[in-house]
Amino acid sequence: MVYIASWDDFLEKSVQLFRSDPEKTRYSMKYRHCDGKLVLKVTDDKECIKFKTDQAQDAKKMEKFNNIFFTLMARGPEADISEVGGKEQAEAQPVKKGRGRKQ
Amino acid sequence: MVRLQPDPFLNELTNMFERTTEKGSVWVTLKHSSDKSKLKRDKMKTAGEKIEYKCLVRATDGKKTISTMVGVKDHQRFQSSYATILKTRMTALKKRERKDKRKAADSDKKQDPKKQSSAVKPSN
């Protein structure tokens, strides 16, 4: 099992793996509350990469990772994930300003 | 393997986390899937039909397995509910240790100037 130390590396390789074989690639997460450990695994049954942690800050990073993968897997490998948070902002932008002054 | 709708799936997932607090693990797997067998997919490809893909989500506690299919329209809502469950439940992970070390380092630094100032006085 290949454990990757850098989060950004893990993220990039995971997206690459998925885009190269969307039919086979899957993302697994294992959480053990009794040990306080979290392990992420992405594999296409040929290559496998993993990331393990016991830090609360990595749970936040994993949240973003989840958002990215939900988007990729629901919409397809062609989905645009450039800042998954950016999508929500883009939707909020077309809000019209208030009406003119009262006269 | 129990196939559920997205909302009952989330409820059952919460229960799984509750059951495994003292002992055990929770596995959650995400996969891009069409819910059709390889044979059917190949037939559809040759027929020129468009295959509808969804996100297959599976969860297990080692004994019981549940699954659900999340489509394009539901995925935003599902992912925010899912994120909320994880945030609430993943409380056993360690908080940042660096801050504690920094605090310890700061308190040491505060003590040092006092020692220095007390050392300076006798020289005068």
PDB file of C-alpha atoms in Angstrom:
ATOM      1  CA  MET A   1       0.000   0.000   0.000  1.00  0.00           C
ATOM      2  CA  VAL A   2       1.456   3.329  -0.967  1.00  0.00           C
ATOM      3  CA  TYR A   3       1.034   5.958   1.730  1.00  0.00           C
ATOM      4  CA  ILE A   4       1.509   9.506   0.500  1.00  0.00           C
ATOM      5  CA  ALA A   5       2.844  12.069   2.938  1.00  0.00           C
ATOM      6  CA  SER A   6       1.810  15.263   1.146  1.00  0.00           C
ATOM      7  CA  TRP A   7      -1.894  16.076   1.062  1.00  0.00           C
ATOM      8  CA  ASP A   8      -1.670  18.107  -2.158  1.00  0.00           C
ATOM      9  CA  ASP A   9       0.181  15.272  -3.881  1.00  0.00           C
ATOM     10  CA  PHE A  10      -2.466  12.801  -2.766  1.00  0.00           C
ATOM     11  CA  LEU A  11      -5.253  15.073  -4.017  1.00  0.00           C
ATOM     12  CA  GLU A  12      -3.665  15.616  -7.420  1.00  0.00           C
ATOM     13  CA  LYS A  13      -2.879  11.930  -7.976  1.00  0.00           C
ATOM     14  CA  SER A  14      -6.401  10.925  -6.925  1.00  0.00           C
ATOM     15  CA  VAL A  15      -8.027  13.223  -9.463  1.00  0.00           C
ATOM     16  CA  GLN A  16      -5.585  12.007 -12.145  1.00  0.00           C
ATOM     17  CA  LEU A  17      -6.379   8.360 -11.349  1.00  0.00           C
ATOM     18  CA  PHE A  18     -10.100   9.013 -11.559  1.00  0.00           C
ATOM     19  CA  ARG A  19      -9.876  10.933 -14.816  1.00  0.00           C
ATOM     20  CA  SER A  20      -7.745   8.200 -16.395  1.00  0.00           C
ATOM     21  CA  ASP A  21     -10.212   5.419 -15.514  1.00  0.00           C
ATOM     22  CA  PRO A  22     -13.573   6.646 -14.199  1.00  0.00           C
ATOM     23  CA  GLU A  23     -15.200   3.226 -14.600  1.00  0.00           C
ATOM     24  CA  LYS A  24     -12.873   1.508 -12.160  1.00  0.00           C
ATOM     25  CA  THR A  25     -11.613   4.178  -9.777  1.00  0.00           C
ATOM     26  CA  ARG A  26     -13.121   4.270  -6.305  1.00  0.00           C
ATOM     27  CA  TYR A  27     -12.465   6.326  -3.184  1.00  0.00           C
ATOM     28  CA  SER A  28     -12.700   4.731   0.266  1.00  0.00           C
ATOM     29  CA  MET A  29     -12.561   6.264   3.694  1.00  0.00           C
ATOM     30  CA  LYS A  30     -12.091   4.414   6.975  1.00  0.00           C
ATOM     31  CA  TYR A  31     -12.692   6.095  10.297  1.00  0.00           C
ATOM     32  CA  ARG A  32     -11.978   4.542  13.693  1.00  0.00           C
ATOM     33  CA  HIS A  33     -13.296   6.615  16.561  1.00  0.00           C
ATOM     34  CA  CYS A  34     -11.724   4.356  19.212  1.00  0.00           C
ATOM     35  CA  ASP A  35      -8.231   4.904  17.705  1.00  0.00           C
ATOM     36  CA  GLY A  36      -8.839   8.437  16.445  1.00  0.00           C
ATOM     37  CA  LYS A  37      -7.547   7.479  12.990  1.00  0.00           C
ATOM     38  CA  LEU A  38      -8.668   8.330   9.474  1.00  0.00           C
ATOM     39  CA  VAL A  39      -7.407   6.602   6.310  1.00  0.00           C
ATOM     40  CA  LEU A  40      -8.262   7.586   2.733  1.00  0.00           C
ATOM     41  CA  LYS A  41      -7.700   5.242  -0.214  1.00  0.00           C
ATOM     42  CA  VAL A  42      -8.079   5.836  -3.943  1.00  0.00           C
ATOM     43  CA  THR A  43      -7.565   2.932  -6.339  1.00  0.00           C
ATOM     44  CA  ASP A  44      -8.388   1.816  -9.877  1.00  0.00           C
ATOM     45  CA  ASP A  45      -7.491  -1.800  -9.062  1.00  0.00           C
ATOM     46  CA  LYS A  46      -4.124  -1.321 -10.779  1.00  0.00           C
ATOM     47  CA  GLU A  47      -2.642   1.489  -8.717  1.00  0.00           C
ATOM     48  CA  CYS A  48      -3.460   2.349  -5.131  1.00  0.00           C
ATOM     49  CA  ILE A  49      -2.676   5.436  -3.106  1.00  0.00           C
ATOM     50  CA  LYS A  50      -3.481   6.053   0.532  1.00  0.00           C
ATOM     51  CA  PHE A  51      -3.368   8.838   3.050  1.00  0.00           C
ATOM     52  CA  LYS A  52      -3.562   8.355   6.804  1.00  0.00           C
ATOM     53  CA  THR A  53      -3.933  10.847   9.604  1.00  0.00           C
ATOM     54  CA  ASP A  54      -4.993  11.436  13.159  1.00  0.00           C
ATOM     55  CA  GLN A  55      -5.205  15.243  12.888  1.00  0.00           C
ATOM     56  CA  ALA A  56      -8.454  17.190  13.095  1.00  0.00           C
ATOM     57  CA  GLN A  57      -7.195  19.706  10.524  1.00  0.00           C
ATOM     58  CA  ASP A  58      -6.987  16.929   7.908  1.00  0.00           C
ATOM     59  CA  ALA A  59     -10.698  16.238   8.405  1.00  0.00           C
ATOM     60  CA  LYS A  60     -11.359  19.711   6.992  1.00  0.00           C
ATOM     61  CA  LYS A  61      -9.143  18.981   3.986  1.00  0.00           C
ATOM     62  CA  MET A  62     -10.972  15.705   3.525  1.00  0.00           C
ATOM     63  CA  GLU A  63     -14.244  17.592   3.423  1.00  0.00           C
ATOM     64  CA  LYS A  64     -13.042  19.547   0.368  1.00  0.00           C
ATOM     65  CA  PHE A  65     -11.756  16.277  -1.103  1.00  0.00           C
ATOM     66  CA  ASN A  66     -15.215  14.748  -0.604  1.00  0.00           C
ATOM     67  CA  ASN A  67     -16.829  17.699  -2.361  1.00  0.00           C
ATOM     68  CA  ILE A  68     -14.488  17.328  -5.305  1.00  0.00           C
ATOM     69  CA  PHE A  69     -15.108  13.602  -5.633  1.00  0.00           C
ATOM     70  CA  PHE A  70     -18.883  13.842  -5.186  1.00  0.00           C
ATOM     71  CA  THR A  71     -18.908  16.386  -8.033  1.00  0.00           C
ATOM     72  CA  LEU A  72     -16.633  14.268 -10.241  1.00  0.00           C
ATOM     73  CA  MET A  73     -18.500  11.061  -9.610  1.00  0.00           C
ATOM     74  CA  ALA A  74     -22.015  12.431  -9.896  1.00  0.00           C
ATOM     75  CA  ARG A  75     -21.399  14.623 -12.930  1.00  0.00           C
ATOM     76  CA  GLY A  76     -18.671  12.675 -14.668  1.00  0.00           C
ATOM     77  CA  PRO A  77     -14.898  12.944 -15.152  1.00  0.00           C
ATOM     78  CA  GLU A  78     -15.322  15.993 -17.394  1.00  0.00           C
ATOM     79  CA  ALA A  79     -16.861  17.986 -14.533  1.00  0.00           C
ATOM     80  CA  ASP A  80     -15.237  21.271 -13.713  1.00  0.00           C
ATOM     81  CA  ILE A  81     -13.949  21.188 -10.164  1.00  0.00           C
ATOM     82  CA  SER A  82     -11.818  24.308 -10.219  1.00  0.00           C
ATOM     83  CA  GLU A  83     -12.395  25.334  -6.632  1.00  0.00           C
ATOM     84  CA  VAL A  84     -15.551  23.447  -5.727  1.00  0.00           C
ATOM     85  CA  GLY A  85     -16.301  26.339  -3.385  1.00  0.00           C
ATOM     86  CA  GLY A  86     -16.137  28.645  -6.407  1.00  0.00           C
ATOM     87  CA  LYS A  87     -19.264  27.046  -7.802  1.00  0.00           C
ATOM     88  CA  GLU A  88     -21.328  28.196  -4.861  1.00  0.00           C
ATOM     89  CA  GLN A  89     -19.958  31.699  -5.226  1.00  0.00           C
ATOM     90  CA  ALA A  90     -20.748  31.708  -8.934  1.00  0.00           C
ATOM     91  CA  GLU A  91     -24.347  30.847  -8.149  1.00  0.00           C
ATOM     92  CA  ALA A  92     -24.614  33.615  -5.576  1.00  0.00           C
ATOM     93  CA  GLN A  93     -23.239  36.350  -7.867  1.00  0.00           C
ATOM     94  CA  PRO A  94     -26.258  37.007 -10.115  1.00  0.00           C
ATOM     95  CA  VAL A  95     -28.144  38.469  -7.114  1.00  0.00           C
ATOM     96  CA  LYS A  96     -29.654  41.775  -8.142  1.00  0.00           C
ATOM     97  CA  LYS A  97     -28.993  44.871  -6.128  1.00  0.00           C
ATOM     98  CA  GLY A  98     -31.778  46.585  -4.221  1.00  0.00           C
ATOM     99  CA  ARG A  99     -34.318  48.841  -5.902  1.00  0.00           C
ATOM    100  CA  GLY A 100     -33.632  52.511  -6.519  1.00  0.00           C
ATOM    101  CA  ARG A 101     -34.289  55.239  -4.003  1.00  0.00           C
ATOM    102  CA  LYS A 102     -37.793  55.996  -2.920  1.00  0.00           C
ATOM    103  CA  GLN A 103     -39.042  59.220  -4.344  1.00  0.00           C
TER     104      GLN A 103
ATOM    105  CA  MET B   1     -26.174  -5.119   0.971  1.00  0.00           C
ATOM    106  CA  VAL B   2     -29.122  -2.833   1.533  1.00  0.00           C
ATOM    107  CA  ARG B   3     -29.926  -0.247  -1.142  1.00  0.00           C
ATOM    108  CA  LEU B   4     -31.552   2.850   0.307  1.00  0.00           C
ATOM    109  CA  GLN B   5     -32.709   6.293  -0.799  1.00  0.00           C
ATOM    110  CA  PRO B   6     -30.198   9.093  -0.037  1.00  0.00           C
ATOM    111  CA  ASP B   7     -31.993  10.409   3.086  1.00  0.00           C
ATOM    112  CA  PRO B   8     -32.557   7.062   4.880  1.00  0.00           C
ATOM    113  CA  PHE B   9     -28.955   6.241   3.928  1.00  0.00           C
ATOM    114  CA  LEU B  10     -27.729   9.328   5.797  1.00  0.00           C
ATOM    115  CA  ASN B  11     -29.789   8.393   8.858  1.00  0.00           C
ATOM    116  CA  GLU B  12     -28.424   4.860   8.854  1.00  0.00           C
ATOM    117  CA  LEU B  13     -24.882   6.222   8.406  1.00  0.00           C
ATOM    118  CA  THR B  14     -25.341   8.376  11.526  1.00  0.00           C
ATOM    119  CA  ASN B  15     -26.429   5.281  13.439  1.00  0.00           C
ATOM    120  CA  MET B  16     -23.324   3.438  12.237  1.00  0.00           C
ATOM    121  CA  PHE B  17     -21.074   6.162  13.586  1.00  0.00           C
ATOM    122  CA  GLU B  18     -22.906   6.028  16.912  1.00  0.00           C
ATOM    123  CA  ARG B  19     -22.528   2.251  17.157  1.00  0.00           C
ATOM    124  CA  THR B  20     -18.785   2.305  16.445  1.00  0.00           C
ATOM    125  CA  THR B  21     -17.834   4.954  19.008  1.00  0.00           C
ATOM    126  CA  GLU B  22     -16.260   2.541  21.489  1.00  0.00           C
ATOM    127  CA  LYS B  23     -15.019  -0.088  19.084  1.00  0.00           C
ATOM    128  CA  GLY B  24     -14.962  -0.699  15.339  1.00  0.00           C
ATOM    129  CA  SER B  25     -14.581   1.236  12.079  1.00  0.00           C
ATOM    130  CA  VAL B  26     -16.806   2.914   9.546  1.00  0.00           C
ATOM    131  CA  TRP B  27     -15.882   2.558   5.863  1.00  0.00           C
ATOM    132  CA  VAL B  28     -17.452   4.867   3.276  1.00  0.00           C
ATOM    133  CA  THR B  29     -16.736   4.280  -0.414  1.00  0.00           C
ATOM    134  CA  LEU B  30     -17.560   6.518  -3.373  1.00  0.00           C
ATOM    135  CA  LYS B  31     -17.689   5.289  -6.942  1.00  0.00           C
ATOM    136  CA  HIS B  32     -18.793   6.594 -10.341  1.00  0.00           C
ATOM    137  CA  SER B  33     -21.365   4.046 -11.465  1.00  0.00           C
ATOM    138  CA  SER B  34     -24.216   3.532 -13.898  1.00  0.00           C
ATOM    139  CA  ASP B  35     -25.887   0.787 -11.837  1.00  0.00           C
ATOM    140  CA  LYS B  36     -25.955  -1.404 -14.963  1.00  0.00           C
ATOM    141  CA  SER B  37     -23.961  -4.558 -15.644  1.00  0.00           C
ATOM    142  CA  LYS B  38     -20.983  -4.488 -18.035  1.00  0.00           C
ATOM    143  CA  LEU B  39     -22.967  -6.475 -20.601  1.00  0.00           C
ATOM    144  CA  LYS B  40     -25.861  -4.032 -20.581  1.00  0.00           C
ATOM    145  CA  ARG B  41     -23.489  -1.053 -20.764  1.00  0.00           C
ATOM    146  CA  ASP B  42     -21.715  -2.492 -23.830  1.00  0.00           C
ATOM    147  CA  LYS B  43     -25.073  -3.132 -25.491  1.00  0.00           C
ATOM    148  CA  MET B  44     -26.148   0.423 -24.786  1.00  0.00           C
ATOM    149  CA  LYS B  45     -22.879   1.780 -26.187  1.00  0.00           C
ATOM    150  CA  THR B  46     -23.259  -0.097 -29.451  1.00  0.00           C
ATOM    151  CA  ALA B  47     -26.912   0.988 -29.645  1.00  0.00           C
ATOM    152  CA  GLY B  48     -25.824   4.600 -29.214  1.00  0.00           C
ATOM    153  CA  GLU B  49     -27.899   5.092 -26.047  1.00  0.00           C
ATOM    154  CA  LYS B  50     -26.619   7.509 -23.476  1.00  0.00           C
ATOM    155  CA  ILE B  51     -25.742   5.796 -20.189  1.00  0.00           C
ATOM    156  CA  GLU B  52     -26.774   7.701 -17.100  1.00  0.00           C
ATOM    157  CA  TYR B  53     -24.100   7.772 -14.427  1.00  0.00           C
ATOM    158  CA  LYS B  54     -24.561   8.483 -10.748  1.00  0.00           C
ATOM    159  CA  CYS B  55     -22.391   8.447  -7.660  1.00  0.00           C
ATOM    160  CA  LEU B  56     -22.627   5.153  -5.776  1.00  0.00           C
ATOM    161  CA  VAL B  57     -22.020   5.571  -2.053  1.00  0.00           C
ATOM    162  CA  ARG B  58     -21.487   2.535   0.164  1.00  0.00           C
ATOM    163  CA  ALA B  59     -21.056   2.447   3.925  1.00  0.00           C
ATOM    164  CA  THR B  60     -20.283  -0.440   6.254  1.00  0.00           C
ATOM    165  CA  ASP B  61     -19.366  -1.042   9.875  1.00  0.00           C
ATOM    166  CA  GLY B  62     -17.853  -4.426   9.110  1.00  0.00           C
ATOM    167  CA  LYS B  63     -21.141  -6.242   9.711  1.00  0.00           C
ATOM    168  CA  LYS B  64     -23.875  -4.353   7.943  1.00  0.00           C
ATOM    169  CA  THR B  65     -23.554  -2.653   4.546  1.00  0.00           C
ATOM    170  CA  ILE B  66     -25.795   0.057   3.126  1.00  0.00           C
ATOM    171  CA  SER B  67     -25.652   1.845  -0.200  1.00  0.00           C
ATOM    172  CA  THR B  68     -27.310   4.581  -2.205  1.00  0.00           C
ATOM    173  CA  MET B  69     -27.114   6.204  -5.639  1.00  0.00           C
ATOM    174  CA  VAL B  70     -26.742   9.988  -5.723  1.00  0.00           C
ATOM    175  CA  GLY B  71     -27.619  11.701  -8.975  1.00  0.00           C
ATOM    176  CA  VAL B  72     -26.410  14.970 -10.442  1.00  0.00           C
ATOM    177  CA  LYS B  73     -29.298  16.990  -8.999  1.00  0.00           C
ATOM    178  CA  ASP B  74     -29.077  15.589  -5.463  1.00  0.00           C
ATOM    179  CA  HIS B  75     -25.324  15.559  -5.049  1.00  0.00           C
ATOM    180  CA  GLN B  76     -24.878  19.096  -3.672  1.00  0.00           C
ATOM    181  CA  ARG B  77     -27.493  18.552  -0.983  1.00  0.00           C
ATOM    182  CA  PHE B  78     -26.210  15.063  -0.173  1.00  0.00           C
ATOM    183  CA  GLN B  79     -22.620  16.205   0.110  1.00  0.00           C
ATOM    184  CA  SER B  80     -23.457  19.022   2.546  1.00  0.00           C
ATOM    185  CA  SER B  81     -25.531  16.676   4.761  1.00  0.00           C
ATOM    186  CA  TYR B  82     -22.742  14.111   4.567  1.00  0.00           C
ATOM    187  CA  ALA B  83     -20.157  16.755   5.520  1.00  0.00           C
ATOM    188  CA  THR B  84     -22.270  17.774   8.526  1.00  0.00           C
ATOM    189  CA  ILE B  85     -22.469  14.176   9.750  1.00  0.00           C
ATOM    190  CA  LEU B  86     -18.698  13.742   9.447  1.00  0.00           C
ATOM    191  CA  LYS B  87     -17.951  17.031  11.228  1.00  0.00           C
ATOM    192  CA  THR B  88     -20.245  16.066  14.100  1.00  0.00           C
ATOM    193  CA  ARG B  89     -18.926  12.549  14.408  1.00  0.00           C
ATOM    194  CA  MET B  90     -15.195  12.795  13.733  1.00  0.00           C
ATOM    195  CA  THR B  91     -14.303  14.232  17.072  1.00  0.00           C
ATOM    196  CA  ALA B  92     -11.630  11.746  18.099  1.00  0.00           C
ATOM    197  CA  LEU B  93      -8.951  13.234  15.849  1.00  0.00           C
ATOM    198  CA  LYS B  94      -6.193  15.224  17.517  1.00  0.00           C
ATOM    199  CA  LYS B  95      -6.284  18.983  17.514  1.00  0.00           C
ATOM    200  CA  ARG B  96      -3.258  20.855  16.200  1.00  0.00           C
ATOM    201  CA  GLU B  97      -0.275  20.163  18.415  1.00  0.00           C
ATOM    202  CA  ARG B  98       1.746  23.031  17.049  1.00  0.00           C
ATOM    203  CA  LYS B  99      -0.307  25.622  18.882  1.00  0.00           C
ATOM    204  CA  ASP B 100       0.350  23.864  22.175  1.00  0.00           C
ATOM    205  CA  LYS B 101       4.064  23.779  21.439  1.00  0.00           C
ATOM    206  CA  ARG B 102       3.994  27.462  20.526  1.00  0.00           C
ATOM    207  CA  LYS B 103       2.244  28.311  23.782  1.00  0.00           C
ATOM    208  CA  ALA B 104       4.841  26.334  25.695  1.00  0.00           C
ATOM    209  CA  ALA B 105       7.620  28.126  23.769  1.00  0.00           C
ATOM    210  CA  ASP B 106       6.038  31.540  24.469  1.00  0.00           C
ATOM    211  CA  SER B 107       5.752  30.888  28.165  1.00  0.00           C
ATOM    212  CA  ASP B 108       9.440  29.864  28.208  1.00  0.00           C
ATOM    213  CA  LYS B 109      10.394  33.068  26.421  1.00  0.00           C
ATOM    214  CA  LYS B 110       8.473  35.125  28.958  1.00  0.00           C
ATOM    215  CA  GLN B 111      10.403  33.523  31.768  1.00  0.00           C
ATOM    216  CA  ASP B 112      13.778  34.170  30.104  1.00  0.00           C
ATOM    217  CA  PRO B 113      13.602  38.005  30.000  1.00  0.00           C
ATOM    218  CA  LYS B 114      12.839  37.999  33.721  1.00  0.00           C
ATOM    219  CA  LYS B 115      15.951  35.951  34.318  1.00  0.00           C
ATOM    220  CA  GLN B 116      17.957  38.283  32.081  1.00  0.00           C
ATOM    221  CA  SER B 117      16.692  41.421  33.801  1.00  0.00           C
ATOM    222  CA  SER B 118      17.450  40.000  37.211  1.00  0.00           C
ATOM    223  CA  ALA B 119      20.926  39.075  35.908  1.00  0.00           C
ATOM    224  CA  VAL B 120      21.484  42.618  34.581  1.00  0.00           C
ATOM    225  CA  LYS B 121      20.798  44.363  37.909  1.00  0.00           C
ATOM    226  CA  PRO B 122      23.672  42.964  39.936  1.00  0.00           C
ATOM    227  CA  SER B 123      26.119  44.143  37.228  1.00  0.00           C
ATOM    228  CA  ASN B 124      24.950  47.790  37.823  1.00  0.00           C
TER     229      ASN B 124
END
